[in-house]
Structure formats: C-alpha cells, structure tokens
mmCIF file of C-alpha atoms in Angstrom:
data_model
loop_
_atom_site.group_PDB
_atom_site.id
_atom_site.type_symbol
_atom_site.label_atom_id
_atom_site.label_comp_id
_atom_site.label_asym_id
_atom_site.label_seq_id
_atom_site.Cartn_x
_atom_site.Cartn_y
_atom_site.Cartn_z
ATOM 1 C CA MET A 141 144.617 -15.749 -233.854
ATOM 2 C CA LEU A 142 148.226 -16.424 -232.466
ATOM 3 C CA PHE A 143 149.550 -15.567 -229.039
ATOM 4 C CA LYS A 144 152.064 -12.748 -228.653
ATOM 5 C CA GLY A 145 155.617 -13.867 -229.613
ATOM 6 C CA MET A 146 154.410 -16.807 -231.650
ATOM 7 C CA SER A 147 154.296 -17.381 -235.443
ATOM 8 C CA VAL A 148 152.962 -19.926 -237.755
ATOM 9 C CA LYS A 149 156.406 -21.308 -238.298
ATOM 10 C CA THR A 150 157.033 -21.491 -234.524
ATOM 11 C CA VAL A 151 153.819 -23.530 -233.981
ATOM 12 C CA ARG A 152 154.489 -25.823 -236.947
ATOM 13 C CA ASN A 153 157.898 -26.538 -235.629
ATOM 14 C CA ARG A 154 156.472 -27.550 -232.212
ATOM 15 C CA LEU A 155 153.941 -30.055 -233.753
ATOM 16 C CA PRO A 156 155.104 -33.785 -233.970
ATOM 17 C CA PRO A 157 156.001 -35.030 -237.392
ATOM 18 C CA LEU A 158 153.045 -36.427 -239.412
ATOM 19 C CA ARG A 159 154.903 -39.702 -239.739
ATOM 20 C CA ALA A 160 155.007 -39.941 -235.895
ATOM 21 C CA VAL A 161 151.272 -39.273 -235.652
ATOM 22 C CA LEU A 162 150.423 -41.943 -238.334
ATOM 23 C CA SER A 163 152.585 -44.457 -236.574
ATOM 24 C CA ILE A 164 150.281 -44.328 -233.578
ATOM 25 C CA PHE A 165 147.451 -45.807 -235.632
ATOM 26 C CA SER A 166 149.559 -48.773 -236.581
ATOM 27 C CA LYS A 167 150.125 -49.863 -233.117
ATOM 28 C CA THR A 168 148.014 -52.739 -231.634
ATOM 29 C CA ARG A 169 147.987 -51.166 -228.245
ATOM 30 C CA PHE A 170 146.150 -48.047 -229.582
ATOM 31 C CA TRP A 171 143.317 -50.212 -231.146
ATOM 32 C CA PHE A 172 142.988 -52.335 -228.111
ATOM 33 C CA LEU A 173 142.576 -49.192 -225.810
ATOM 34 C CA LEU A 174 140.066 -47.749 -228.307
ATOM 35 C CA LEU A 175 137.882 -50.830 -228.440
ATOM 36 C CA LEU A 176 138.091 -51.288 -224.631
ATOM 37 C CA SER A 177 137.041 -47.749 -224.156
ATOM 38 C CA ALA A 178 134.025 -48.105 -226.588
ATOM 39 C CA PHE A 179 132.981 -51.184 -224.769
ATOM 40 C CA ILE A 180 133.020 -49.586 -221.395
ATOM 41 C CA VAL A 181 131.030 -46.576 -222.663
ATOM 42 C CA ILE A 182 128.291 -48.876 -224.271
ATOM 43 C CA LEU A 183 128.048 -51.016 -221.135
ATOM 44 C CA TRP A 184 127.694 -47.957 -218.968
ATOM 45 C CA ARG A 185 124.940 -46.493 -221.199
ATOM 46 C CA THR A 186 123.060 -49.843 -221.148
ATOM 47 C CA PHE A 187 122.921 -49.999 -217.336
ATOM 48 C CA HIS A 188 121.679 -46.331 -217.160
ATOM 49 C CA TYR A 189 118.863 -46.605 -219.825
ATOM 50 C CA THR A 190 115.284 -45.765 -218.741
ATOM 51 C CA ALA A 191 111.872 -46.678 -220.219
ATOM 52 C CA ASP A 192 111.670 -43.466 -221.917
ATOM 53 C CA ASN A 193 114.945 -44.115 -223.695
ATOM 54 C CA TYR A 194 113.485 -47.343 -225.112
ATOM 55 C CA ARG A 195 110.188 -45.650 -226.360
ATOM 56 C CA LYS A 196 112.119 -44.127 -229.288
ATOM 57 C CA TYR A 197 112.599 -47.617 -230.768
ATOM 58 C CA TYR A 198 108.769 -48.391 -230.737
ATOM 59 C CA CYS A 199 106.736 -48.568 -234.022
ATOM 60 C CA PHE A 200 104.616 -45.523 -234.089
ATOM 61 C CA GLY A 201 101.303 -45.254 -235.948
ATOM 62 C CA PRO A 202 98.756 -47.715 -237.136
ATOM 63 C CA ALA A 203 99.786 -50.901 -238.930
ATOM 64 C CA LYS A 204 98.524 -49.737 -242.350
ATOM 65 C CA SER A 205 99.694 -47.726 -245.302
ATOM 66 C CA PRO A 206 99.823 -43.971 -244.687
ATOM 67 C CA LEU A 207 97.378 -43.590 -247.597
ATOM 68 C CA GLU A 208 94.799 -45.657 -245.674
ATOM 69 C CA ILE A 209 94.904 -43.945 -242.287
ATOM 70 C CA SER A 210 92.359 -41.415 -240.911
ATOM 71 C CA GLN A 211 93.208 -37.857 -240.061
ATOM 72 C CA ASN A 212 93.250 -38.661 -236.352
ATOM 73 C CA GLU A 213 95.561 -41.594 -236.844
ATOM 74 C CA TYR A 214 97.831 -39.415 -238.910
ATOM 75 C CA GLU A 215 98.081 -36.815 -236.154
ATOM 76 C CA ASN A 216 98.892 -39.510 -233.556
ATOM 77 C CA TRP A 217 101.502 -40.884 -235.777
ATOM 78 C CA ASN A 218 103.240 -37.505 -236.153
ATOM 79 C CA ALA A 219 102.928 -36.922 -232.353
ATOM 80 C CA HIS A 220 105.061 -40.162 -231.862
ATOM 81 C CA GLN A 221 102.365 -41.852 -229.803
ATOM 82 C CA GLU A 222 102.322 -45.559 -229.240
ATOM 83 C CA THR A 223 100.606 -47.656 -231.831
ATOM 84 C CA PRO A 224 96.925 -48.195 -230.675
ATOM 85 C CA VAL A 225 95.455 -51.668 -230.160
ATOM 86 C CA ILE A 226 91.744 -51.922 -230.875
ATOM 87 C CA PHE A 227 89.644 -54.854 -229.794
ATOM 88 C CA ASN A 228 86.633 -54.832 -232.131
ATOM 89 C CA HIS A 229 84.367 -57.669 -231.050
ATOM 90 C CA HIS A 230 81.801 -56.566 -233.707
ATOM 91 C CA LYS A 231 83.923 -56.742 -236.803
ATOM 92 C CA PRO A 232 81.749 -58.227 -239.617
ATOM 93 C CA ILE A 233 82.643 -61.586 -241.063
ATOM 94 C CA GLU A 234 83.056 -61.384 -244.836
ATOM 95 C CA ILE A 235 82.541 -64.537 -246.828
ATOM 96 C CA ASN A 236 83.655 -64.525 -250.510
ATOM 97 C CA ALA A 237 83.065 -68.191 -251.450
ATOM 98 C CA THR A 238 80.536 -68.687 -254.223
ATOM 99 C CA THR A 239 79.587 -72.015 -252.781
ATOM 100 C CA ILE A 240 78.183 -70.570 -249.556
ATOM 101 C CA GLN A 241 74.913 -68.760 -249.348
ATOM 102 C CA GLN A 242 72.776 -67.188 -246.641
ATOM 103 C CA ILE A 243 68.967 -67.983 -246.635
ATOM 104 C CA ASP A 244 66.735 -65.811 -244.522
ATOM 105 C CA LEU A 245 63.302 -67.419 -243.847
ATOM 106 C CA ASN A 246 62.099 -64.726 -241.389
ATOM 107 C CA PRO A 247 58.579 -63.625 -242.416
ATOM 108 C CA GLN A 248 57.725 -60.394 -244.248
ATOM 109 C CA LYS A 249 54.678 -58.365 -244.151
ATOM 110 C CA ASN A 250 52.566 -56.079 -246.475
ATOM 111 C CA ALA A 251 52.987 -57.864 -249.842
ATOM 112 C CA PRO A 252 53.703 -56.819 -252.522
ATOM 113 C CA LYS A 253 55.330 -53.800 -250.751
ATOM 114 C CA ASN A 254 57.937 -56.238 -249.431
ATOM 115 C CA LYS A 255 57.711 -58.289 -252.621
ATOM 116 C CA ASP A 256 56.331 -61.481 -251.173
ATOM 117 C CA ARG A 257 56.929 -64.298 -253.615
ATOM 118 C CA ILE A 258 54.028 -66.560 -254.518
ATOM 119 C CA LEU A 259 54.301 -70.180 -255.714
ATOM 120 C CA ILE A 260 51.315 -71.498 -257.626
ATOM 121 C CA LEU A 261 51.148 -75.277 -257.666
ATOM 122 C CA THR A 262 48.825 -77.341 -259.843
ATOM 123 C CA PRO A 263 48.855 -81.159 -260.173
ATOM 124 C CA LEU A 264 47.639 -82.463 -263.547
ATOM 125 C CA ARG A 265 46.293 -85.761 -264.903
ATOM 126 C CA ASP A 266 44.477 -85.970 -268.178
ATOM 127 C CA ALA A 267 43.756 -82.272 -267.967
ATOM 128 C CA SER A 268 44.512 -81.065 -271.555
ATOM 129 C CA ASP A 269 40.987 -79.823 -272.062
ATOM 130 C CA PHE A 270 41.209 -77.469 -268.910
ATOM 131 C CA LEU A 271 44.552 -75.934 -269.691
ATOM 132 C CA PRO A 272 43.470 -73.020 -271.983
ATOM 133 C CA LYS A 273 40.962 -71.674 -269.438
ATOM 134 C CA HIS A 274 43.543 -72.272 -266.586
ATOM 135 C CA PHE A 275 46.229 -70.182 -268.264
ATOM 136 C CA GLU A 276 43.616 -67.554 -269.347
ATOM 137 C CA LEU A 277 42.688 -67.022 -265.630
ATOM 138 C CA ILE A 278 46.271 -66.965 -264.205
ATOM 139 C CA ALA A 279 47.381 -64.478 -266.944
ATOM 140 C CA GLN A 280 44.654 -62.169 -265.647
ATOM 141 C CA LEU A 281 45.943 -62.176 -262.013
ATOM 142 C CA SER A 282 46.549 -58.627 -260.792
ATOM 143 C CA TYR A 283 49.396 -59.625 -258.452
ATOM 144 C CA PRO A 284 52.842 -58.722 -260.046
ATOM 145 C CA HIS A 285 53.683 -61.631 -262.288
ATOM 146 C CA ASP A 286 57.492 -61.175 -261.703
ATOM 147 C CA LEU A 287 56.771 -62.249 -258.098
ATOM 148 C CA ILE A 288 54.879 -65.482 -259.075
ATOM 149 C CA ASP A 289 56.418 -68.806 -259.852
ATOM 150 C CA LEU A 290 54.355 -71.543 -261.463
ATOM 151 C CA ALA A 291 54.840 -75.266 -261.058
ATOM 152 C CA PHE A 292 52.968 -78.193 -262.483
ATOM 153 C CA LEU A 293 53.180 -81.930 -261.911
ATOM 154 C CA VAL A 294 51.966 -84.152 -264.733
ATOM 155 C CA SER A 295 51.311 -87.718 -263.740
ATOM 156 C CA ASP A 296 49.707 -90.846 -265.186
ATOM 157 C CA SER A 297 48.113 -88.986 -268.146
ATOM 158 C CA THR A 298 46.938 -90.765 -271.207
ATOM 159 C CA ASP A 299 45.945 -87.695 -273.237
ATOM 160 C CA THR A 300 48.051 -84.735 -274.444
ATOM 161 C CA THR A 301 48.383 -82.988 -271.113
ATOM 162 C CA TYR A 302 52.223 -82.774 -271.206
ATOM 163 C CA SER A 303 52.412 -81.435 -274.818
ATOM 164 C CA SER A 304 49.510 -79.101 -274.348
ATOM 165 C CA LEU A 305 51.049 -77.779 -271.097
ATOM 166 C CA THR A 306 54.323 -77.000 -272.812
ATOM 167 C CA VAL A 307 52.563 -75.079 -275.588
ATOM 168 C CA GLU A 308 50.652 -73.009 -273.067
ATOM 169 C CA VAL A 309 53.709 -72.297 -271.014
ATOM 170 C CA ASP A 310 55.615 -71.154 -274.105
ATOM 171 C CA ARG A 311 52.782 -68.858 -274.988
ATOM 172 C CA ILE A 312 52.351 -67.227 -271.643
ATOM 173 C CA GLN A 313 56.084 -66.772 -271.090
ATOM 174 C CA ASN A 314 57.278 -65.767 -274.525
ATOM 175 C CA LYS A 315 54.173 -64.277 -276.084
ATOM 176 C CA PRO A 316 52.265 -62.760 -273.195
ATOM 177 C CA ASP A 317 49.345 -60.277 -273.618
ATOM 178 C CA PRO A 318 50.926 -56.857 -273.169
ATOM 179 C CA LYS A 319 47.604 -55.722 -271.635
ATOM 180 C CA LEU A 320 48.133 -58.221 -268.725
ATOM 181 C CA GLY A 321 50.833 -58.686 -266.285
ATOM 182 C CA GLY A 322 53.567 -60.034 -268.629
ATOM 183 C CA PRO A 323 55.469 -63.329 -268.107
ATOM 184 C CA PHE A 324 55.904 -64.973 -264.725
ATOM 185 C CA HIS A 325 59.070 -65.209 -262.774
ATOM 186 C CA SER A 326 59.569 -68.852 -263.642
ATOM 187 C CA VAL A 327 57.588 -71.952 -264.675
ATOM 188 C CA SER A 328 58.524 -75.586 -263.741
ATOM 189 C CA ILE A 329 56.996 -78.753 -265.190
ATOM 190 C CA VAL A 330 57.550 -81.827 -263.106
ATOM 191 C CA ARG A 331 56.832 -85.350 -264.428
ATOM 192 C CA LYS A 332 56.120 -88.252 -262.088
ATOM 193 C CA ASP A 333 53.810 -91.309 -262.526
ATOM 194 C CA PHE A 334 52.308 -93.114 -259.583
ATOM 195 C CA GLY A 335 50.752 -96.020 -261.372
ATOM 196 C CA ILE A 336 47.105 -94.655 -261.197
ATOM 197 C CA LYS A 337 45.063 -96.505 -263.989
ATOM 198 C CA GLU A 338 41.578 -95.637 -263.011
ATOM 199 C CA SER A 339 39.589 -93.463 -265.561
ATOM 200 C CA GLN A 340 39.137 -89.802 -265.094
ATOM 201 C CA ASP A 341 35.379 -90.153 -265.889
ATOM 202 C CA VAL A 342 33.296 -88.250 -263.430
ATOM 203 C CA LYS A 343 31.343 -91.260 -262.182
ATOM 204 C CA ILE A 344 34.617 -93.143 -261.460
ATOM 205 C CA ARG A 345 36.689 -90.328 -260.253
ATOM 206 C CA HIS A 346 34.049 -89.073 -257.774
ATOM 207 C CA SER A 347 32.617 -92.454 -256.887
ATOM 208 C CA PHE A 348 32.521 -93.288 -253.095
ATOM 209 C CA GLU A 349 34.593 -96.509 -253.567
ATOM 210 C CA PHE A 350 37.443 -94.750 -255.332
ATOM 211 C CA GLN A 351 37.694 -91.823 -252.800
ATOM 212 C CA GLY A 352 40.199 -93.494 -250.358
ATOM 213 C CA PRO A 353 42.660 -94.664 -253.123
ATOM 214 C CA ARG A 354 42.172 -91.488 -255.093
ATOM 215 C CA ARG A 355 42.775 -89.121 -252.145
ATOM 216 C CA MET A 356 45.884 -90.937 -251.040
ATOM 217 C CA ALA A 357 47.353 -90.894 -254.663
ATOM 218 C CA MET A 358 46.569 -87.166 -254.842
ATOM 219 C CA GLY A 359 48.201 -86.504 -251.548
ATOM 220 C CA LYS A 360 51.309 -88.270 -252.746
ATOM 221 C CA ALA A 361 51.284 -86.195 -256.026
ATOM 222 C CA ARG A 362 50.891 -82.882 -254.088
ATOM 223 C CA ASN A 363 53.872 -83.745 -251.883
ATOM 224 C CA PHE A 364 56.119 -84.649 -254.809
ATOM 225 C CA LEU A 365 55.225 -81.317 -256.455
ATOM 226 C CA LEU A 366 55.673 -79.328 -253.198
ATOM 227 C CA THR A 367 59.094 -80.728 -252.292
ATOM 228 C CA THR A 368 60.392 -80.205 -255.785
ATOM 229 C CA ALA A 369 59.125 -76.642 -256.370
ATOM 230 C CA LEU A 370 59.212 -74.904 -253.006
ATOM 231 C CA LYS A 371 62.267 -72.622 -252.720
ATOM 232 C CA PRO A 372 63.558 -70.456 -249.892
ATOM 233 C CA GLU A 373 62.382 -67.307 -251.486
ATOM 234 C CA HIS A 374 58.757 -68.323 -251.471
ATOM 235 C CA ASN A 375 56.483 -66.654 -248.942
ATOM 236 C CA TRP A 376 53.149 -68.193 -249.885
ATOM 237 C CA VAL A 377 52.001 -71.276 -251.706
ATOM 238 C CA LEU A 378 48.727 -71.245 -253.733
ATOM 239 C CA TRP A 379 47.391 -74.622 -254.526
ATOM 240 C CA ARG A 380 45.074 -74.183 -257.570
ATOM 241 C CA ASP A 381 43.165 -76.877 -259.447
ATOM 242 C CA VAL A 382 43.160 -76.698 -263.212
ATOM 243 C CA ASP A 383 39.323 -76.857 -263.641
ATOM 244 C CA ILE A 384 38.547 -73.500 -262.118
ATOM 245 C CA VAL A 385 36.535 -71.412 -264.616
ATOM 246 C CA GLU A 386 36.052 -68.129 -262.760
ATOM 247 C CA ASN A 387 37.717 -66.203 -259.935
ATOM 248 C CA PRO A 388 38.484 -62.573 -258.940
ATOM 249 C CA LYS A 389 41.609 -61.274 -260.619
ATOM 250 C CA SER A 390 42.762 -59.943 -257.176
ATOM 251 C CA ILE A 391 42.343 -63.343 -255.568
ATOM 252 C CA ILE A 392 45.912 -63.517 -254.236
ATOM 253 C CA GLU A 393 45.839 -60.080 -252.735
ATOM 254 C CA ASP A 394 42.405 -60.741 -251.315
ATOM 255 C CA MET A 395 43.624 -63.990 -249.547
ATOM 256 C CA ILE A 396 47.077 -63.038 -248.272
ATOM 257 C CA LYS A 397 45.907 -59.741 -246.723
ATOM 258 C CA HIS A 398 44.269 -61.840 -243.995
ATOM 259 C CA ASN A 399 47.677 -63.284 -243.073
ATOM 260 C CA LYS A 400 46.243 -66.695 -242.067
ATOM 261 C CA ASP A 401 48.357 -69.792 -242.014
ATOM 262 C CA ILE A 402 45.831 -71.650 -244.234
ATOM 263 C CA LEU A 403 42.885 -70.081 -246.003
ATOM 264 C CA VAL A 404 40.277 -71.381 -248.578
ATOM 265 C CA PRO A 405 37.466 -69.572 -250.367
ATOM 266 C CA ASN A 406 34.010 -71.143 -251.032
ATOM 267 C CA ILE A 407 33.758 -73.265 -254.202
ATOM 268 C CA TRP A 408 30.574 -73.192 -256.210
ATOM 269 C CA PHE A 409 29.730 -73.807 -259.818
ATOM 270 C CA HIS A 410 27.349 -72.405 -262.457
ATOM 271 C CA ARG A 411 24.533 -74.543 -263.756
ATOM 272 C CA TYR A 412 21.769 -73.088 -265.704
ATOM 273 C CA LYS A 413 18.142 -74.549 -265.524
ATOM 274 C CA ASP A 414 15.404 -72.778 -267.387
ATOM 275 C CA GLY A 415 17.713 -69.912 -268.004
ATOM 276 C CA ASN A 416 18.643 -69.379 -264.369
ATOM 277 C CA ASP A 417 21.919 -70.135 -262.576
ATOM 278 C CA ILE A 418 21.351 -72.369 -259.696
ATOM 279 C CA GLU A 419 24.765 -71.416 -258.344
ATOM 280 C CA GLY A 420 25.482 -75.010 -257.296
ATOM 281 C CA ARG A 421 27.658 -75.878 -254.262
ATOM 282 C CA PHE A 422 30.622 -77.932 -255.215
ATOM 283 C CA ASP A 423 33.272 -78.519 -252.528
ATOM 284 C CA TYR A 424 31.986 -80.419 -249.483
ATOM 285 C CA ASN A 425 35.570 -81.089 -248.281
ATOM 286 C CA SER A 426 35.653 -77.769 -246.377
ATOM 287 C CA TRP A 427 33.813 -78.355 -243.111
ATOM 288 C CA GLN A 428 33.587 -77.794 -239.432
ATOM 289 C CA GLU A 429 33.830 -80.898 -237.179
ATOM 290 C CA SER A 430 30.857 -82.411 -235.421
ATOM 291 C CA GLU A 431 30.532 -84.767 -232.429
ATOM 292 C CA GLU A 432 28.731 -87.364 -234.709
ATOM 293 C CA ALA A 433 31.831 -87.401 -237.017
ATOM 294 C CA LEU A 434 34.248 -87.837 -234.202
ATOM 295 C CA ALA A 435 32.074 -90.651 -232.741
ATOM 296 C CA LEU A 436 32.019 -92.258 -236.177
ATOM 297 C CA ALA A 437 35.795 -91.933 -236.665
ATOM 298 C CA ALA A 438 36.370 -93.569 -233.244
ATOM 299 C CA LYS A 439 34.594 -96.734 -234.539
ATOM 300 C CA LEU A 440 36.364 -96.858 -237.826
ATOM 301 C CA ASP A 441 39.627 -98.697 -238.436
ATOM 302 C CA LYS A 442 42.615 -96.259 -238.298
ATOM 303 C CA ASN A 443 43.449 -97.015 -241.840
ATOM 304 C CA THR A 444 39.951 -96.113 -243.168
ATOM 305 C CA ILE A 445 39.581 -92.838 -245.066
ATOM 306 C CA LEU A 446 36.403 -91.068 -244.021
ATOM 307 C CA ALA A 447 35.203 -89.591 -247.333
ATOM 308 C CA GLU A 448 33.241 -86.441 -246.642
ATOM 309 C CA GLY A 449 30.325 -85.411 -248.719
ATOM 310 C CA TYR A 450 29.013 -88.915 -249.330
ATOM 311 C CA LYS A 451 25.793 -90.443 -247.996
ATOM 312 C CA GLN A 452 27.721 -93.548 -246.772
ATOM 313 C CA TYR A 453 29.172 -91.423 -243.964
ATOM 314 C CA ASP A 454 26.455 -89.239 -242.379
ATOM 315 C CA THR A 455 28.883 -87.047 -240.347
ATOM 316 C CA LYS A 456 26.595 -84.056 -239.599
ATOM 317 C CA ARG A 457 29.529 -81.880 -240.327
ATOM 318 C CA LYS A 458 28.788 -78.185 -241.254
ATOM 319 C CA HIS A 459 29.966 -77.614 -244.861
ATOM 320 C CA MET A 460 31.137 -74.258 -245.915
ATOM 321 C CA ALA A 461 29.670 -74.871 -249.383
ATOM 322 C CA LEU A 462 26.252 -74.493 -247.859
ATOM 323 C CA MET A 463 27.048 -71.380 -246.007
ATOM 324 C CA GLY A 464 27.681 -67.850 -247.160
ATOM 325 C CA ASN A 465 26.273 -65.221 -249.418
ATOM 326 C CA ARG A 466 28.504 -63.843 -252.202
ATOM 327 C CA GLY A 467 26.710 -60.591 -251.849
ATOM 328 C CA GLU A 468 27.856 -60.077 -248.321
ATOM 329 C CA ASP A 469 31.157 -59.171 -246.683
ATOM 330 C CA GLN A 470 33.811 -61.184 -248.600
ATOM 331 C CA ASP A 471 36.389 -60.733 -245.857
ATOM 332 C CA PHE A 472 34.237 -62.626 -243.300
ATOM 333 C CA LEU A 473 36.119 -65.686 -242.017
ATOM 334 C CA ILE A 474 35.153 -68.932 -240.277
ATOM 335 C CA PRO A 475 37.389 -71.534 -238.635
ATOM 336 C CA LEU A 476 37.495 -74.907 -240.402
ATOM 337 C CA ASP A 477 38.663 -78.397 -239.490
ATOM 338 C CA GLY A 478 38.770 -79.864 -243.005
ATOM 339 C CA ILE A 479 39.288 -78.213 -246.423
ATOM 340 C CA GLY A 480 39.042 -78.957 -250.003
ATOM 341 C CA GLY A 481 41.932 -78.638 -252.555
ATOM 342 C CA VAL A 482 40.468 -76.477 -255.330
ATOM 343 C CA ASN A 483 42.071 -73.257 -254.140
ATOM 344 C CA ILE A 484 44.196 -73.183 -250.949
ATOM 345 C CA MET A 485 46.472 -70.346 -249.832
ATOM 346 C CA VAL A 486 49.188 -71.614 -247.327
ATOM 347 C CA LYS A 487 51.967 -69.778 -245.726
ATOM 348 C CA ALA A 488 55.150 -71.425 -247.028
ATOM 349 C CA ASP A 489 56.483 -71.844 -243.505
ATOM 350 C CA VAL A 490 53.574 -74.117 -242.726
ATOM 351 C CA HIS A 491 54.856 -76.534 -245.348
ATOM 352 C CA ARG A 492 58.396 -76.047 -244.256
ATOM 353 C CA ALA A 493 57.480 -76.984 -240.758
ATOM 354 C CA GLY A 494 56.508 -80.431 -242.185
ATOM 355 C CA ILE A 495 52.733 -80.058 -242.653
ATOM 356 C CA ASN A 496 51.956 -81.845 -245.904
ATOM 357 C CA PHE A 497 49.239 -83.857 -247.547
ATOM 358 C CA PRO A 498 48.874 -87.335 -245.954
ATOM 359 C CA CYS A 499 49.044 -90.088 -248.504
ATOM 360 C CA TYR A 500 47.660 -92.364 -245.751
ATOM 361 C CA ALA A 501 44.929 -92.145 -243.177
ATOM 362 C CA PHE A 502 45.696 -89.364 -240.717
ATOM 363 C CA GLU A 503 42.927 -89.204 -238.172
ATOM 364 C CA ASN A 504 40.782 -91.098 -240.792
ATOM 365 C CA GLN A 505 41.391 -88.335 -243.338
ATOM 366 C CA ALA A 506 43.693 -87.993 -246.265
ATOM 367 C CA GLU A 507 45.039 -85.391 -248.629
ATOM 368 C CA THR A 508 43.650 -81.917 -248.069
ATOM 369 C CA GLU A 509 41.333 -82.885 -245.287
ATOM 370 C CA GLY A 510 44.238 -84.699 -243.624
ATOM 371 C CA PHE A 511 46.347 -81.636 -244.298
ATOM 372 C CA ALA A 512 43.978 -79.456 -242.338
ATOM 373 C CA LYS A 513 43.786 -81.873 -239.527
ATOM 374 C CA MET A 514 47.622 -82.149 -239.289
ATOM 375 C CA ALA A 515 47.913 -78.390 -239.397
ATOM 376 C CA LYS A 516 45.462 -77.885 -236.599
ATOM 377 C CA ARG A 517 47.190 -80.616 -234.563
ATOM 378 C CA ALA A 518 50.511 -78.685 -234.904
ATOM 379 C CA GLY A 519 48.902 -75.448 -233.808
ATOM 380 C CA TYR A 520 48.275 -73.738 -237.115
ATOM 381 C CA GLU A 521 45.026 -71.878 -237.946
ATOM 382 C CA VAL A 522 42.757 -73.046 -240.707
ATOM 383 C CA PHE A 523 40.014 -70.637 -241.963
ATOM 384 C CA GLY A 524 37.512 -70.287 -244.826
ATOM 385 C CA MET A 525 35.875 -67.395 -246.624
ATOM 386 C CA PRO A 526 32.176 -68.393 -246.977
ATOM 387 C CA ASN A 527 31.222 -65.232 -248.908
ATOM 388 C CA TYR A 528 34.136 -65.285 -251.292
ATOM 389 C CA VAL A 529 33.389 -67.596 -254.142
ATOM 390 C CA VAL A 530 35.601 -69.242 -256.647
ATOM 391 C CA TRP A 531 33.740 -71.040 -259.500
ATOM 392 C CA HIS A 532 34.580 -74.589 -260.414
ATOM 393 C CA ILE A 533 33.525 -76.367 -263.581
ATOM 394 C CA ASP A 534 30.136 -78.182 -263.308
ATOM 395 C CA THR A 535 30.872 -81.893 -263.147
ATOM 396 C CA ASP A 536 27.248 -82.784 -262.561
ATOM 397 C CA GLU A 537 27.950 -85.409 -260.006
ATOM 398 C CA LYS A 538 26.830 -83.759 -256.797
ATOM 399 C CA PRO A 539 22.997 -84.475 -256.874
ATOM 400 C CA GLY A 540 23.661 -88.141 -255.946
ATOM 401 C CA ASN A 541 25.641 -87.190 -252.769
ATOM 402 C CA LEU A 542 24.509 -86.532 -249.191
ATOM 403 C CA GLY A 543 21.304 -88.517 -249.498
ATOM 404 C CA GLY A 544 20.126 -87.100 -252.763
ATOM 405 C CA ARG A 545 20.266 -83.467 -251.666
ATOM 406 C CA PRO A 546 20.368 -81.334 -254.842
ATOM 407 C CA ALA A 547 23.595 -79.570 -255.627
ATOM 408 C CA GLY A 548 21.963 -76.144 -255.362
ATOM 409 C CA ALA A 549 20.638 -76.809 -251.824
#
C-alpha cells in the first residue's frame, strides 16, 4: 500500500541505483565493519552466558543405543535430563576364557537329590579270579550309576589281572544288563608297579612277618590311586576290595546317609561246617583303642608297624568283628580308632585335607589303621557299623591268629 501522492514510479526513482548498492559490498571498509560488529556481538554474548545456557550442549540420555534403553531411560532422554551416572559396585564379572574354570568344593546334602558323586576305588594285584564277582556286585548297586566313577590300580601282577579287567570294564560299560543301573559315569585304569615280589598265597600274604612291608606297600598303592582318580566333582570316596562276595545293593545309600567323615561296616565271611554257616569274623583291623595297646606302642621303635589281629601283639583292643548282630539295628554306630580296608566310605574332603594312607609307621600303624589314626589326630570322626555286615571271601587263615581263637568266635 502506497502513501497518498506517491506511485510506484516515484518510489523507484527515489531508490539508489542497483550498481551503487552492489558497490558497497566491494569496499573493504564494509567488510571490516561487518566482521568487527560480529566479533563484538559474540564477545558480548559470551560474557553474559549462564549455566542454563550451557546445559543445551550436554549429551542427553544414556550412553547406549536407543534400541537398548529402558522405557524410563527413554522418557528421561526426551525430557532433556542430564545423562545419569550409576555406580554399580555389584556388577557381575563375566569370564569368557575357556582356560579358566570355577571349582566349588562346598559340601552338598541329601544325595542323590543333590546328585552327590561317588568315586569307587579298588587296588588290584593278581586279582583276575575275583574280578567277575566284583563286577557282578557293583553292577547291582542301586545308587544311580551315572553318578558313580570307578577307578582301579593294577600293580605288580603276574597273572592276567590287567587283561581280565579290561574285558570286564568293556562288558559293564558297553554291554550293561538293561535290568540293572546301566553303565557308570566313567572308568579309569591306572598301572603302577612298586616292586612287590612276594607271593599272594594266603599263608604268605597274611603272615605276621609280612604285615609291615605289605601294609606300607598297600598304603603307597592306595595313595597313588587316590591322587590320580580323585576329581573336584567327587563328594564321597568308597574304597572297596576286590574279594567281597556279598553286600546289600543299597550299601552306598546306607552309608552316606549317616554323613560321617569315615565309616566302615563289619566284615565277616561264610564258612560252612556240617551244613551250617559259622559266619566267621574276618577283619580285625577295625578296633577301639586300649590302654594296653598304647603302653605297648610306647615301648616299640617308632618305625615298627603294630600289626593288629596277631598273637605276637596282644593289644587287648576291642575288635568290631567280634561285636554286632546282623539281625539288630543296622544303623547303630560305634566310634573306632583303627579300621580295615575291605569297605571304607570317606568324605572326599577328608582326603583333600591331606588325610591319606601312611606308607610308613604313623603312631606305629600303617595303611588303613594309620589312616584312621591320622584322621582322628586331625579332628575327623571315624565310625563303624557293627550290625551292618559285608561278606568277604573265606581265606581260611584266621584260626591261627589271636592265640588260636577260632574265626567264628
């Protein structure tokens, strides 16, 4: 809209020529004044900025992709709030290296609910004749076979023990009886000779003179087998001789339910006279200490092995083999100071703590009896089950021991 008395032509004539306007931009003075003005404005704004003005340049939202943020983080982001800083002192440490593993040795309870793992250890020497019966019995165990590991040590054998063992292991693992518990979790065979040359004949093997060297050699064999086979996942170790001929199928459950550090059953044997089973007592290595035995040990050289169950050492110890009644309460327990090695249930942590089988004289005892002495010295409990019987093969050598007392006494 034009003012009164003015026209477009009049206004156009009053404007400066375009050439004159463009010439202003070509003058150095114009650009100098423009830059000076801009500098003054920027400097002025800088001096008058507040903290609120600077907040608009902050990074808003969490330091992650918008696809990964939570709904609350998204709302805070859109609200232009300051990026939160979280100090999480409980953030888990994640390890992805395959060469690093965690081993939890804390105890568990209520096997097999918690799937306690059992390691059955059996030392072997010239034992080929006993292997079929041994595998027949362990195949019948009612404890879940997938929780049981077997390990054998073959040493100083002159018969077919090693080859017979491999045949039996192959059969029980690859051709198990479907009516039984199936194959075991694993089987290990260890070979280690100790230079033992003495015969396995009963009269030599159980002679008094051979007891010291024999027990020390057996202790060494047990320790080699133990340290080779024991794994972090094992909760219990069952030491089981190869010449057992009869035991309850539930023997593992029956023993671990007592939750004792070391526990042994009573060891007897069948011997028939005139058609009657005398139910002979076999293992005189499970005993309760006596004052007479302690006095005797005090007089012996510290390297002397006090062989229990022989008339040469009348210790007056109370032998569990002569106690008990298999018709009475099988859960009845008694404390022991020495144990035999036919069937021993041990908490794996007892062995991990360093309690093993002395292959030397420890308090004048060796192997299993020395093991019990060492365990009690370390504060562990050793118990026996006088009414719970495991049957050993009859070796017919007991009548000559303990002053001629009959095996069925």
